[in-house]
Coordinates of C-alpha atoms in Angstrom, one line a residue:
M25 CA 149.6 106.9 120.3
I26 CA 152.1 109.2 119.9
F27 CA 154.4 111.1 117.3
L28 CA 157.8 110.9 115.9
T29 CA 158.1 114.0 118.6
A30 CA 158.3 111.9 121.1
L31 CA 161.0 109.8 120.5
P32 CA 163.5 112.2 123.0
L33 CA 160.8 111.5 125.8
F34 CA 161.7 107.7 125.5
W35 CA 165.6 108.0 125.8
I36 CA 164.5 110.3 129.5
M37 CA 162.5 107.0 130.5
I38 CA 165.5 104.8 129.5
S39 CA 167.9 106.9 131.5
A40 CA 165.0 106.7 134.3
S41 CA 165.1 103.1 134.6
R42 CA 169.2 102.8 135.4
G43 CA 170.1 101.6 138.4
G44 CA 168.7 97.9 140.3
H45 CA 169.5 94.7 139.0
W46 CA 169.5 92.3 135.2
S47 CA 166.6 93.4 133.5
A48 CA 165.7 94.0 130.1
W49 CA 162.4 95.4 127.7
M50 CA 161.7 94.4 124.2
P51 CA 158.6 93.9 122.6
S52 CA 157.2 90.3 122.8
S53 CA 155.8 90.6 119.2
I54 CA 156.6 92.7 116.4
S55 CA 156.0 92.4 112.3
A56 CA 156.9 93.1 109.3
F57 CA 156.6 92.7 105.6
E58 CA 158.8 90.4 104.0
G59 CA 161.3 91.9 101.2
T60 CA 161.2 94.6 104.2
C61 CA 163.2 95.5 107.5
V62 CA 162.1 95.6 110.7
S63 CA 163.9 97.5 114.2
I64 CA 163.0 95.6 117.6
P65 CA 163.5 98.1 120.4
C66 CA 165.2 97.3 123.3
R67 CA 166.6 98.3 126.3
F68 CA 168.5 96.7 129.2
D69 CA 170.0 97.8 132.7
F70 CA 172.6 96.0 135.0
P71 CA 173.8 96.0 138.9
D72 CA 175.3 99.7 138.8
E73 CA 178.1 98.7 141.8
L74 CA 179.7 97.2 138.0
R75 CA 180.8 100.0 136.1
P76 CA 182.7 98.4 133.3
P77 CA 184.4 100.1 130.9
V78 CA 183.1 99.1 127.6
V79 CA 179.4 97.7 127.8
H80 CA 179.4 94.3 124.6
G81 CA 176.2 92.5 123.9
V82 CA 174.7 90.2 121.3
W83 CA 171.8 88.5 119.8
Y84 CA 170.3 85.1 119.3
F85 CA 167.9 83.8 116.8
N86 CA 165.5 81.5 118.7
S87 CA 167.8 80.5 121.8
P88 CA 169.5 81.9 124.3
Y89 CA 171.7 79.7 125.6
P90 CA 175.3 80.0 124.3
K91 CA 176.2 76.5 125.0
N92 CA 173.2 75.6 122.1
Y93 CA 175.3 77.6 119.6
P94 CA 172.0 79.3 118.6
P95 CA 172.8 81.2 115.3
V96 CA 174.1 84.5 116.0
V97 CA 172.2 87.4 114.8
F98 CA 174.5 90.3 115.7
K99 CA 177.9 90.7 117.7
S100 CA 179.6 93.8 118.8
R101 CA 183.5 92.0 119.9
T102 CA 183.7 90.8 116.8
Q103 CA 181.5 91.5 113.9
V104 CA 181.0 87.7 113.5
V105 CA 177.1 86.5 112.7
H106 CA 175.5 83.5 111.0
E107 CA 175.3 83.7 107.7
S108 CA 171.6 83.8 107.1
F109 CA 172.2 87.1 108.7
Q110 CA 176.0 88.8 107.2
G111 CA 174.7 91.7 105.6
R112 CA 170.9 92.0 107.6
S113 CA 171.9 93.0 110.6
R114 CA 172.4 95.9 113.0
L115 CA 172.5 98.2 115.7
L116 CA 170.5 100.8 116.1
G117 CA 170.5 101.7 120.2
D118 CA 173.8 102.7 122.4
L119 CA 174.8 100.0 123.9
G120 CA 177.1 101.9 126.1
L121 CA 173.4 103.7 126.8
R122 CA 172.1 100.7 127.7
N123 CA 170.4 101.0 124.4
C124 CA 170.1 97.4 122.2
T125 CA 167.4 98.3 119.5
L126 CA 168.3 95.9 116.7
L127 CA 167.8 96.3 112.8
L128 CA 166.8 93.6 110.4
S129 CA 166.7 94.4 106.7
N130 CA 165.7 92.3 104.3
L131 CA 163.6 89.7 106.0
S132 CA 162.8 87.2 104.4
P133 CA 160.4 84.2 106.2
E134 CA 163.6 82.2 107.3
L135 CA 164.1 85.2 109.4
G136 CA 160.8 85.1 111.4
G137 CA 161.5 83.6 114.9
K138 CA 163.0 84.8 118.6
Y139 CA 165.3 87.2 119.4
Y140 CA 166.8 86.7 122.4
F141 CA 169.8 89.8 123.9
R142 CA 172.9 89.1 125.8
G143 CA 174.6 91.5 128.1
D144 CA 178.7 91.1 128.7
L145 CA 180.6 93.5 130.3
G146 CA 183.7 91.8 131.1
G147 CA 184.9 88.7 132.6
Y148 CA 181.8 86.6 134.6
N149 CA 179.5 89.5 134.1
Q150 CA 177.7 87.8 131.8
Y151 CA 173.4 87.6 130.9
T152 CA 171.0 86.3 128.7
F153 CA 167.9 87.9 129.3
S154 CA 165.1 85.5 129.4
E155 CA 163.4 88.2 127.8
H156 CA 162.5 87.9 124.0
S157 CA 160.7 89.3 121.3
V158 CA 158.9 87.0 118.4
L159 CA 158.9 88.8 115.1
D160 CA 156.8 87.7 112.3
I161 CA 157.8 88.0 108.7
I162 CA 153.8 88.9 107.0
I163 CA 153.8 87.0 103.5
T164 CA 150.3 88.4 102.5
T165 CA 151.5 91.6 102.0
H166 CA 148.9 93.4 103.3
P167 CA 148.6 96.7 106.0
T168 CA 146.7 96.6 108.7
S169 CA 143.5 98.4 108.5
W170 CA 141.6 98.7 111.8
V171 CA 137.3 99.9 111.8
P172 CA 135.3 100.4 115.6
P173 CA 133.9 97.6 116.5
E174 CA 130.7 99.9 116.0
V175 CA 130.2 102.0 113.3
V176 CA 126.4 104.3 113.9
A177 CA 125.5 106.0 110.5
G178 CA 125.2 109.8 111.9
T179 CA 128.5 109.6 113.7
E180 CA 131.4 110.3 112.9
V181 CA 134.5 108.0 112.9
E182 CA 138.0 107.0 113.1
V183 CA 139.5 104.3 110.1
S184 CA 143.5 103.3 110.9
C185 CA 145.9 101.3 108.4
T186 CA 148.7 100.7 110.4
V187 CA 152.6 99.1 108.8
P188 CA 155.0 98.1 111.0
D189 CA 158.3 101.3 110.5
C190 CA 161.7 100.5 108.3
P191 CA 164.0 102.7 109.5
E192 CA 166.0 102.8 105.5
L193 CA 162.6 102.7 104.1
H194 CA 159.7 104.6 105.7
P195 CA 156.5 103.2 103.7
E196 CA 153.9 106.0 102.4
L197 CA 150.5 105.3 103.1
S198 CA 147.5 106.0 100.9
W199 CA 143.5 104.6 100.9
L200 CA 142.1 103.6 98.0
G201 CA 137.8 103.9 97.5
H202 CA 137.4 106.4 100.5
E203 CA 135.1 109.4 97.8
G204 CA 132.6 110.4 99.2
L205 CA 133.9 109.5 102.7
G206 CA 136.3 112.2 104.0
E207 CA 139.7 113.1 103.8
P208 CA 142.2 110.9 105.1
A209 CA 144.8 112.4 107.4
V210 CA 148.2 110.3 107.7
L211 CA 150.1 111.1 110.9
G212 CA 153.3 109.7 110.4
R213 CA 155.5 107.3 112.3
L214 CA 154.0 106.2 115.9
R215 CA 154.7 104.0 118.5
E216 CA 152.3 101.3 119.6
D217 CA 152.0 100.8 123.8
E218 CA 154.3 98.5 123.6
G219 CA 157.3 100.1 122.1
T220 CA 156.8 98.8 118.7
W221 CA 157.4 101.9 115.2
V222 CA 154.2 102.1 112.8
Q223 CA 153.5 103.9 110.4
V224 CA 149.6 105.0 110.5
S225 CA 146.9 106.8 108.6
L226 CA 143.8 107.9 110.0
L227 CA 141.2 108.0 107.7
H228 CA 137.6 110.2 109.3
F229 CA 134.5 110.5 108.0
V230 CA 131.2 110.3 108.9
P231 CA 128.6 107.4 107.7
T232 CA 126.0 107.2 106.2
R233 CA 123.9 103.7 105.6
E234 CA 124.8 104.2 101.5
A235 CA 128.3 102.8 103.3
N236 CA 127.1 99.4 104.5
G237 CA 129.2 97.3 103.5
H238 CA 131.5 99.8 101.7
R239 CA 135.0 98.5 100.8
L240 CA 137.8 100.4 102.0
G241 CA 141.4 100.1 101.2
C242 CA 144.6 101.4 102.3
Q243 CA 148.0 100.9 100.1
A244 CA 151.6 101.3 101.5
S245 CA 154.5 102.1 99.5
F246 CA 158.3 102.1 100.0
P247 CA 160.0 104.7 98.3
N248 CA 162.7 103.4 95.8
T249 CA 161.8 99.7 95.6
T250 CA 158.5 98.0 94.2
L251 CA 157.7 97.2 97.5
Q252 CA 153.5 97.6 97.2
F253 CA 151.1 96.9 99.7
E254 CA 147.5 96.5 99.9
G255 CA 144.8 95.5 102.5
Y256 CA 141.1 96.0 102.9
A257 CA 138.0 96.0 105.2
S258 CA 134.3 96.4 104.8
L259 CA 132.2 98.7 106.2
D260 CA 129.4 97.7 109.1
V261 CA 127.6 100.9 109.8
K262 CA 124.8 100.3 111.6
Y263 CA 121.5 102.6 111.4
P264 CA 117.6 102.6 112.0
P265 CA 115.1 101.2 109.9
V266 CA 113.8 103.2 107.5
I267 CA 110.5 101.5 105.2
V268 CA 110.8 101.4 101.8
D269 CA 108.6 99.5 101.1
M270 CA 104.4 99.3 101.5
N271 CA 101.2 99.2 99.6
S272 CA 99.7 102.9 98.7
S273 CA 96.3 103.4 100.1
V274 CA 94.1 99.8 99.2
E275 CA 90.5 99.3 98.1
A276 CA 88.7 96.0 98.1
I277 CA 85.5 94.6 97.8
E278 CA 84.0 93.3 100.7
G279 CA 84.2 89.6 100.8
S280 CA 88.0 89.9 98.5
N281 CA 91.2 89.0 100.1
V282 CA 93.8 91.5 100.7
G283 CA 97.3 91.8 101.4
L284 CA 99.5 94.4 102.9
L285 CA 103.2 94.6 102.3
C286 CA 105.8 96.5 104.4
G287 CA 109.5 96.4 103.9
A288 CA 112.3 98.0 105.4
D289 CA 116.2 99.3 105.0
S290 CA 118.2 98.7 108.7
N291 CA 121.5 97.1 110.1
P292 CA 121.0 94.8 112.1
P293 CA 117.6 93.7 111.1
P294 CA 114.5 95.4 112.0
L295 CA 111.8 93.9 114.3
L296 CA 108.5 94.3 111.8
T297 CA 105.2 94.8 113.1
W298 CA 101.5 95.6 111.6
M299 CA 98.9 97.6 113.9
R300 CA 95.9 98.2 113.9
D301 CA 94.3 100.8 116.4
G302 CA 96.9 99.5 119.2
T303 CA 96.8 95.8 118.1
V304 CA 99.3 93.7 117.2
L305 CA 98.5 91.6 114.2
R306 CA 101.9 90.3 113.3
E307 CA 105.5 90.4 113.5
A308 CA 108.8 89.1 112.9
V309 CA 112.1 90.2 113.0
A310 CA 112.9 90.4 108.7
E311 CA 113.2 93.3 106.3
N312 CA 109.7 92.5 104.6
L313 CA 106.4 91.3 106.6
F314 CA 103.0 90.0 104.3
L315 CA 99.9 90.5 106.4
E316 CA 97.6 89.2 104.5
L317 CA 93.7 90.1 105.5
E318 CA 91.3 87.0 104.2
E319 CA 87.3 87.7 103.1
V320 CA 87.3 91.2 104.2
T321 CA 84.2 93.1 106.0
P322 CA 83.5 96.1 106.7
G323 CA 85.0 96.2 110.3
E324 CA 88.1 95.9 108.6
D325 CA 87.9 99.0 107.1
G326 CA 90.4 101.3 108.6
V327 CA 94.3 102.0 109.3
Y328 CA 97.2 99.8 109.5
A329 CA 100.6 100.9 110.8
C330 CA 103.6 99.5 110.2
L331 CA 106.4 99.6 112.5
A332 CA 110.4 99.3 112.0
E333 CA 112.2 99.4 115.0
N334 CA 115.9 98.2 115.9
A335 CA 118.3 99.0 118.5
Y336 CA 119.6 102.4 116.9
G337 CA 116.0 103.4 115.8
Q338 CA 112.2 103.3 114.6
D339 CA 109.8 104.1 111.6
N340 CA 106.2 103.8 111.4
R341 CA 103.7 104.2 108.2
T342 CA 99.9 103.6 107.6
V343 CA 98.2 102.9 104.7
G344 CA 93.9 102.8 104.5
L345 CA 92.3 100.2 104.3
S346 CA 88.8 100.8 102.8
V347 CA 86.2 98.0 101.9
M348 CA 83.4 98.9 99.4
Y349 CA 80.1 96.8 99.7
A350 CA 76.7 97.6 99.3
P351 CA 74.0 99.4 101.8
W352 CA 72.9 98.0 105.2
K353 CA 69.2 97.6 105.4
P354 CA 68.2 101.6 106.0
T355 CA 67.1 101.9 109.8
V356 CA 64.2 105.2 109.9
N357 CA 63.6 106.6 112.8
G358 CA 61.4 109.6 113.9
T359 CA 57.4 110.1 114.5
M360 CA 55.0 107.5 112.5
V361 CA 51.7 109.1 114.4
A362 CA 50.9 112.6 114.0
V363 CA 47.6 114.3 114.4
E364 CA 47.0 116.5 111.3
G365 CA 48.4 119.1 110.7
E366 CA 50.9 118.9 113.0
M367 CA 55.4 118.6 111.9
V368 CA 56.1 115.3 111.2
S369 CA 60.3 114.6 110.8
I370 CA 61.6 111.7 109.9
L371 CA 65.9 110.3 109.6
C372 CA 66.7 107.5 107.2
S373 CA 70.1 106.4 107.6
T374 CA 72.0 103.5 106.8
Q375 CA 76.0 102.8 106.0
S376 CA 77.8 101.9 103.2
N377 CA 80.9 102.7 101.0
P378 CA 81.0 103.9 99.0
D379 CA 78.4 106.8 100.7
P380 CA 74.7 106.1 98.8
I381 CA 72.0 107.8 96.8
L382 CA 69.5 108.0 99.8
T383 CA 65.5 108.6 98.4
I384 CA 62.1 108.4 100.1
F385 CA 59.1 108.2 97.9
K386 CA 55.3 107.2 98.4
E387 CA 53.5 105.8 96.1
K388 CA 56.4 106.0 93.7
Q389 CA 56.4 109.2 94.2
I390 CA 59.8 111.2 95.3
L391 CA 60.0 112.8 98.2
A392 CA 63.1 113.8 99.8
T393 CA 66.7 112.5 97.4
A394 CA 70.4 112.9 99.0
I395 CA 73.0 111.7 96.5
Y396 CA 76.3 110.8 98.5
E397 CA 75.2 111.1 102.2
S398 CA 74.8 108.2 104.9
E399 CA 70.9 109.9 106.1
L400 CA 68.1 111.7 104.8
Q401 CA 65.8 113.5 106.8
L402 CA 61.7 113.9 105.3
E403 CA 59.8 116.9 106.5
L404 CA 56.2 117.2 106.3
L405 CA 55.2 120.5 108.0
A406 CA 51.7 120.4 108.4
V407 CA 50.6 116.7 107.5
T408 CA 47.0 115.5 105.9
P409 CA 45.1 112.8 105.5
E410 CA 47.0 112.4 102.2
D411 CA 51.0 112.1 103.7
D412 CA 49.2 108.4 105.7
G413 CA 50.3 105.4 104.1
E414 CA 53.2 103.3 103.5
Y415 CA 56.1 105.2 102.5
W416 CA 59.9 103.5 101.7
C417 CA 63.4 104.5 101.8
V418 CA 66.1 103.6 99.2
A419 CA 70.0 103.3 99.3
E420 CA 71.9 102.5 96.9
N421 CA 75.6 101.9 95.6
Q422 CA 77.6 100.7 92.5
Y423 CA 77.6 97.4 94.5
G424 CA 73.8 97.0 95.6
Q425 CA 70.2 98.3 97.0
R426 CA 68.6 98.0 100.1
A427 CA 65.1 99.2 101.1
T428 CA 62.9 99.5 104.2
A429 CA 58.9 100.7 104.3
F430 CA 57.4 102.4 107.1
N431 CA 54.2 103.7 107.8
L432 CA 53.3 107.0 108.6
S433 CA 49.5 107.3 111.3
V434 CA 47.7 110.9 110.5
E435 CA 45.1 111.1 112.9
F436 CA 42.1 112.9 112.1
A437 CA 38.5 113.8 113.1
P438 CA 35.6 112.0 110.3
M439 CA 35.1 113.4 107.3
I440 CA 31.9 111.7 105.5
L441 CA 32.8 111.7 101.7
L442 CA 30.7 112.9 98.6
E443 CA 29.3 109.1 97.7
S444 CA 27.4 108.6 100.3
H445 CA 23.5 108.6 99.3
C446 CA 20.3 106.9 100.0
A447 CA 19.2 104.5 96.9
A448 CA 16.0 102.5 96.7
A449 CA 16.3 99.4 95.1
R450 CA 13.0 97.6 94.5
D451 CA 11.4 97.4 97.8
T452 CA 13.8 98.4 99.4
V453 CA 15.7 101.7 100.5
Q454 CA 19.8 101.0 100.4
C455 CA 22.1 104.0 102.4
L456 CA 25.7 104.1 102.0
C457 CA 28.1 106.1 104.0
V458 CA 31.5 106.1 103.3
V459 CA 34.0 107.9 106.0
K460 CA 37.6 108.6 106.0
A461 CA 39.2 108.7 109.2
N462 CA 41.5 107.6 112.0
P463 CA 41.6 106.4 114.3
E464 CA 38.5 104.0 113.3
P465 CA 35.5 106.3 113.7
I466 CA 31.8 105.4 115.0
V467 CA 29.1 105.9 112.5
A468 CA 25.7 106.2 113.3
F469 CA 22.3 106.6 110.9
E470 CA 19.4 108.5 112.2
L471 CA 15.9 108.8 111.2
P472 CA 14.7 112.2 112.1
S473 CA 10.7 111.5 111.4
R474 CA 11.0 108.5 113.6
N475 CA 12.9 109.6 115.6
V476 CA 14.9 106.4 115.2
T477 CA 19.1 105.6 115.1
V478 CA 20.7 103.0 114.2
N479 CA 24.6 102.5 114.9
E480 CA 26.5 99.2 113.6
T481 CA 26.0 97.2 116.9
E482 CA 22.8 96.9 114.7
R483 CA 24.0 94.0 112.3
E484 CA 20.5 93.1 110.8
F485 CA 20.3 96.6 109.0
V486 CA 23.8 97.9 109.3
Y487 CA 26.7 96.6 107.5
S488 CA 30.4 98.4 108.3
E489 CA 33.7 97.5 106.3
R490 CA 36.8 99.4 106.5
S491 CA 39.3 99.4 104.0
G492 CA 42.6 101.5 104.5
L493 CA 41.5 104.8 106.3
L494 CA 37.9 104.3 104.7
L495 CA 35.1 103.2 106.7
T496 CA 31.9 101.6 104.6
S497 CA 28.6 101.3 106.4
I498 CA 25.3 100.1 104.4
L499 CA 22.0 101.2 106.0
T500 CA 19.2 98.6 104.4
L501 CA 15.3 99.8 105.3
R502 CA 12.7 97.2 103.5
G503 CA 9.8 98.4 102.8
Q504 CA 10.2 101.4 102.2
A505 CA 10.9 102.4 98.5
Q506 CA 7.5 104.1 98.0
A507 CA 8.1 106.6 100.7
P508 CA 11.9 106.9 101.6
P509 CA 12.8 108.5 104.8
R510 CA 15.1 111.1 105.5
V511 CA 18.3 110.1 106.3
I512 CA 21.8 111.6 108.6
C513 CA 24.7 109.9 109.2
T514 CA 26.9 111.1 111.8
S515 CA 30.7 109.9 112.3
R516 CA 32.6 110.8 115.3
N517 CA 36.4 109.6 117.0
L518 CA 38.3 111.4 119.7
Y519 CA 39.2 114.4 117.6
G520 CA 35.6 115.4 116.0
T521 CA 32.2 114.5 114.7
K522 CA 30.5 114.8 111.5
S523 CA 27.0 114.5 110.0
L524 CA 25.7 114.8 106.6
E525 CA 22.0 114.3 105.0
L526 CA 22.0 111.9 103.1
P527 CA 21.0 112.7 99.3
F528 CA 18.7 109.8 97.3
Q529 CA 19.6 109.4 94.7
G530 CA 18.1 107.8 91.2
A531 CA 14.7 109.9 91.0
H532 CA 13.8 107.7 87.5
R533 CA 14.0 104.7 89.1
L534 CA 11.6 105.9 91.8
M535 CA 9.3 107.9 89.0
W536 CA 9.6 104.0 87.3
A537 CA 8.0 102.2 91.2
K538 CA 5.5 104.8 90.8
I539 CA 4.0 104.2 87.2
G540 CA 4.1 100.5 87.9
P541 CA 4.2 98.0 84.9
V542 CA 1.1 99.0 82.9
G543 CA 2.2 102.5 82.6
A544 CA 5.6 101.4 81.6
V545 CA 3.6 99.3 79.1
V546 CA 1.7 101.6 77.7
A547 CA 4.4 104.2 77.3
F548 CA 6.6 101.8 75.4
A549 CA 3.7 100.6 73.0
I550 CA 3.0 104.3 72.4
L551 CA 6.6 104.5 71.4
I552 CA 6.2 101.8 69.2
A553 CA 3.8 103.3 67.0
I554 CA 5.1 106.7 66.6
V555 CA 8.1 104.6 65.3
C556 CA 6.5 103.3 62.8
Y557 CA 4.5 105.9 62.5
I558 CA 7.2 108.6 61.0
T559 CA 8.8 105.2 59.2
Q560 CA 5.9 104.7 57.3
T561 CA 5.3 108.9 56.3
R562 CA 9.2 108.6 54.9
R563 CA 8.0 105.6 52.9
K564 CA 5.5 107.7 51.6
K565 CA 7.4 110.5 50.6
N566 CA 10.0 108.6 48.9
V567 CA 7.1 108.1 46.6
T568 CA 5.1 110.4 46.5
E569 CA 5.3 113.9 48.5
S570 CA 1.4 114.1 50.3
P571 CA 0.2 118.2 50.5
S572 CA -1.3 118.0 53.5
F573 CA 1.9 117.2 55.0
S574 CA 3.9 119.9 56.8
A575 CA 7.8 119.2 56.9
G576 CA 7.8 121.1 60.1
D577 CA 5.0 119.7 61.9
N578 CA 6.8 117.6 65.6
P579 CA 5.9 114.1 65.5
P580 CA 2.5 113.9 68.1
V581 CA 4.3 113.0 72.0
L582 CA 3.0 111.8 74.9
F583 CA 4.1 112.3 78.7
S584 CA 4.4 109.3 80.2
S585 CA 3.4 110.6 83.5
D586 CA 0.1 111.8 82.6
F587 CA -0.7 108.8 81.3
R588 CA -2.8 106.3 83.7
I589 CA -5.3 103.6 83.2
S590 CA -8.4 104.4 84.6
G591 CA -10.2 101.7 87.1
A592 CA -6.7 99.5 87.6
P593 CA -6.6 98.7 91.3
E594 CA -2.9 99.4 93.3
K595 CA -2.7 96.3 94.1
Y596 CA -2.7 94.9 90.4
E597 CA 0.3 97.7 90.1
S598 CA 1.8 96.8 92.5
E599 CA 1.6 93.4 91.9
R600 CA 2.7 93.1 88.1
R601 CA 6.0 96.0 88.8
L602 CA 8.7 94.0 88.5
G603 CA 7.0 91.0 86.2
S604 CA 6.5 93.1 83.6
E605 CA 9.6 95.0 84.7
R606 CA 11.7 92.0 83.5
R607 CA 9.6 90.4 80.6
L608 CA 8.7 93.9 79.2
L609 CA 12.2 95.5 78.9
G610 CA 14.5 92.5 80.2
L611 CA 16.1 94.8 82.3
R612 CA 19.0 93.1 84.3
G613 CA 19.7 95.2 87.2
E614 CA 18.1 98.9 87.7
P615 CA 16.1 100.6 84.7
P616 CA 17.3 102.8 82.0
E617 CA 16.3 106.4 81.8
L618 CA 14.0 106.8 79.5
D619 CA 12.1 110.2 77.9
L620 CA 8.8 109.1 76.3
S621 CA 6.3 112.5 75.7
Y622 CA 3.7 113.0 73.3
S623 CA 1.6 116.2 73.0
H624 CA -1.2 117.2 75.9
S625 CA -3.3 118.5 72.4
D626 CA -3.3 114.5 70.3
L627 CA -4.4 113.1 73.0
G628 CA -7.9 114.9 74.7
K629 CA -9.1 112.4 76.2
R630 CA -7.5 109.3 78.5
P631 CA -7.5 105.4 76.7
T632 CA -10.1 103.8 77.1
K633 CA -10.5 99.5 77.4
D634 CA -9.9 99.0 73.6
S635 CA -6.8 100.9 73.8
Y636 CA -5.4 99.5 76.7
T637 CA -6.4 96.0 74.8
L638 CA -4.4 97.2 71.8
T639 CA -1.5 98.6 74.0
E640 CA -1.3 95.2 75.5
E641 CA -0.7 93.6 71.9
L642 CA 1.8 95.7 71.4
A643 CA 3.2 94.9 74.8
E644 CA 3.4 91.1 74.0
Y645 CA 4.6 92.2 70.1
A646 CA 7.8 94.0 71.8
E647 CA 8.0 91.5 74.1
I648 CA 9.2 89.3 72.0
R649 CA 11.0 91.2 70.4
V650 CA 13.0 91.9 73.1
K651 CA 13.2 88.2 73.7

């Protein structure tokens, strides 16, 4: 574009074009607002050899041929014009300088059409040029606004407002709705490439995304008239995407449905893509994209990314999805078999969201706890047999509880427990040997006096039963109640050997076996007699107090071990032992421990046969009472 100051250059170009043949130049089309004026630039040429003294010219409307009698717009010889152009047409150029520029004013719609110029040099030297200009009368009355085909946010842009220039009424241009865009710069009259004269105003600004769709207007006013025209154009600002709508971090319970939303603002619309770990889950060209996850699992826990892109840039944002779930079944890694005294380390781990409370316990006793941790380590510095057994690792959070049981096996040398002993039962001696060991030991019973060893394989004499770490072996010796032998229990495994001489328990039982049934009957009869004596004495004391009775005297006592029936054969005692005990005492199982005693001074001699008979009668009486 060239400013008004370039006008002399225009005439220099015209002068340089002189010489040659008949020719003319004018714009092929030109426009103007109704009620204003317009100039049609024109120049022409003719052969130099003609050299006319005066140059005349005629402008015709809609036809170049005079024989058709077209309306005369302007005629330099007679100034006679068609009535439609009276007072409206005037020649601005100098025909002698080969300038045929025409001015038309007070334009109305009927003046729109084709305009032809005819050169008249006198005589037959007349020529109508085929070149012509088409005048367009603008009835809509708005300036022409020109916006570049591509307006990019952040890049400076130039917008122009153009109106045809009127030499008589130079229009004034102003911008509408340009606040915040920049200050306009009016550059004055400019000549376009085709030679028409226009008034142009330019507006320079740097658009933002907020300017997209903004209506920008231009107003043309003609001084000293009421003529005013306005025109508007909408800005189509291109800009890269910006994600404006997206979920914050999302928490969901395992098995529920989750929806993730991503919305972006851009021009043109963006390509939205949901991704996770580099995998495309969903994409579409849209302003909003919804990603739906059905029945989420812990495997879908993680970070999801939304990518928005178009030809002008891209944007991306992420959102974290946290799937809440109950702990998984704990796994236990570590030493499950250890030797007594060794250190044991056991690791219990699980997975959950949120992190669980982990607990390791044994027999309802808590051994270790970790709060909001996925791992728990139990360390036993020096294991003992008491550490052997079943353990539980329990993981729990607000969504559930899971547990895993595991066993720790502690291997150690045998230990013979204190409850190991021997005892007589009727004509049998039973020896009990209780051994605690791991692995299972071999148990044997030794009888040193007889140089005999009995082990578990001899099931006729030994019965064994294992319960956990305890092995119980029972040795049964028949016919040994009178003189039980010494018994040594020996237990061994790969970690050691342990021996113990089994103590004989229940000596009172052996005493009863030696006394026999007769001694038991006699002792029981004496007890009844003493009781009766004491009872009768107390009754007499209540009636009258006897002077020969001393309250401090002790009742006569008798030690049953000193009392024995003379002449009673050993066979008789053996046969009646069990029968008398059952009949007389009504025993169920073992006999009670009785302390029957008397004074040797009160009984100076052994009981006679008569006294024995009396004892039997008391025994029978006692038997009746017991029954």
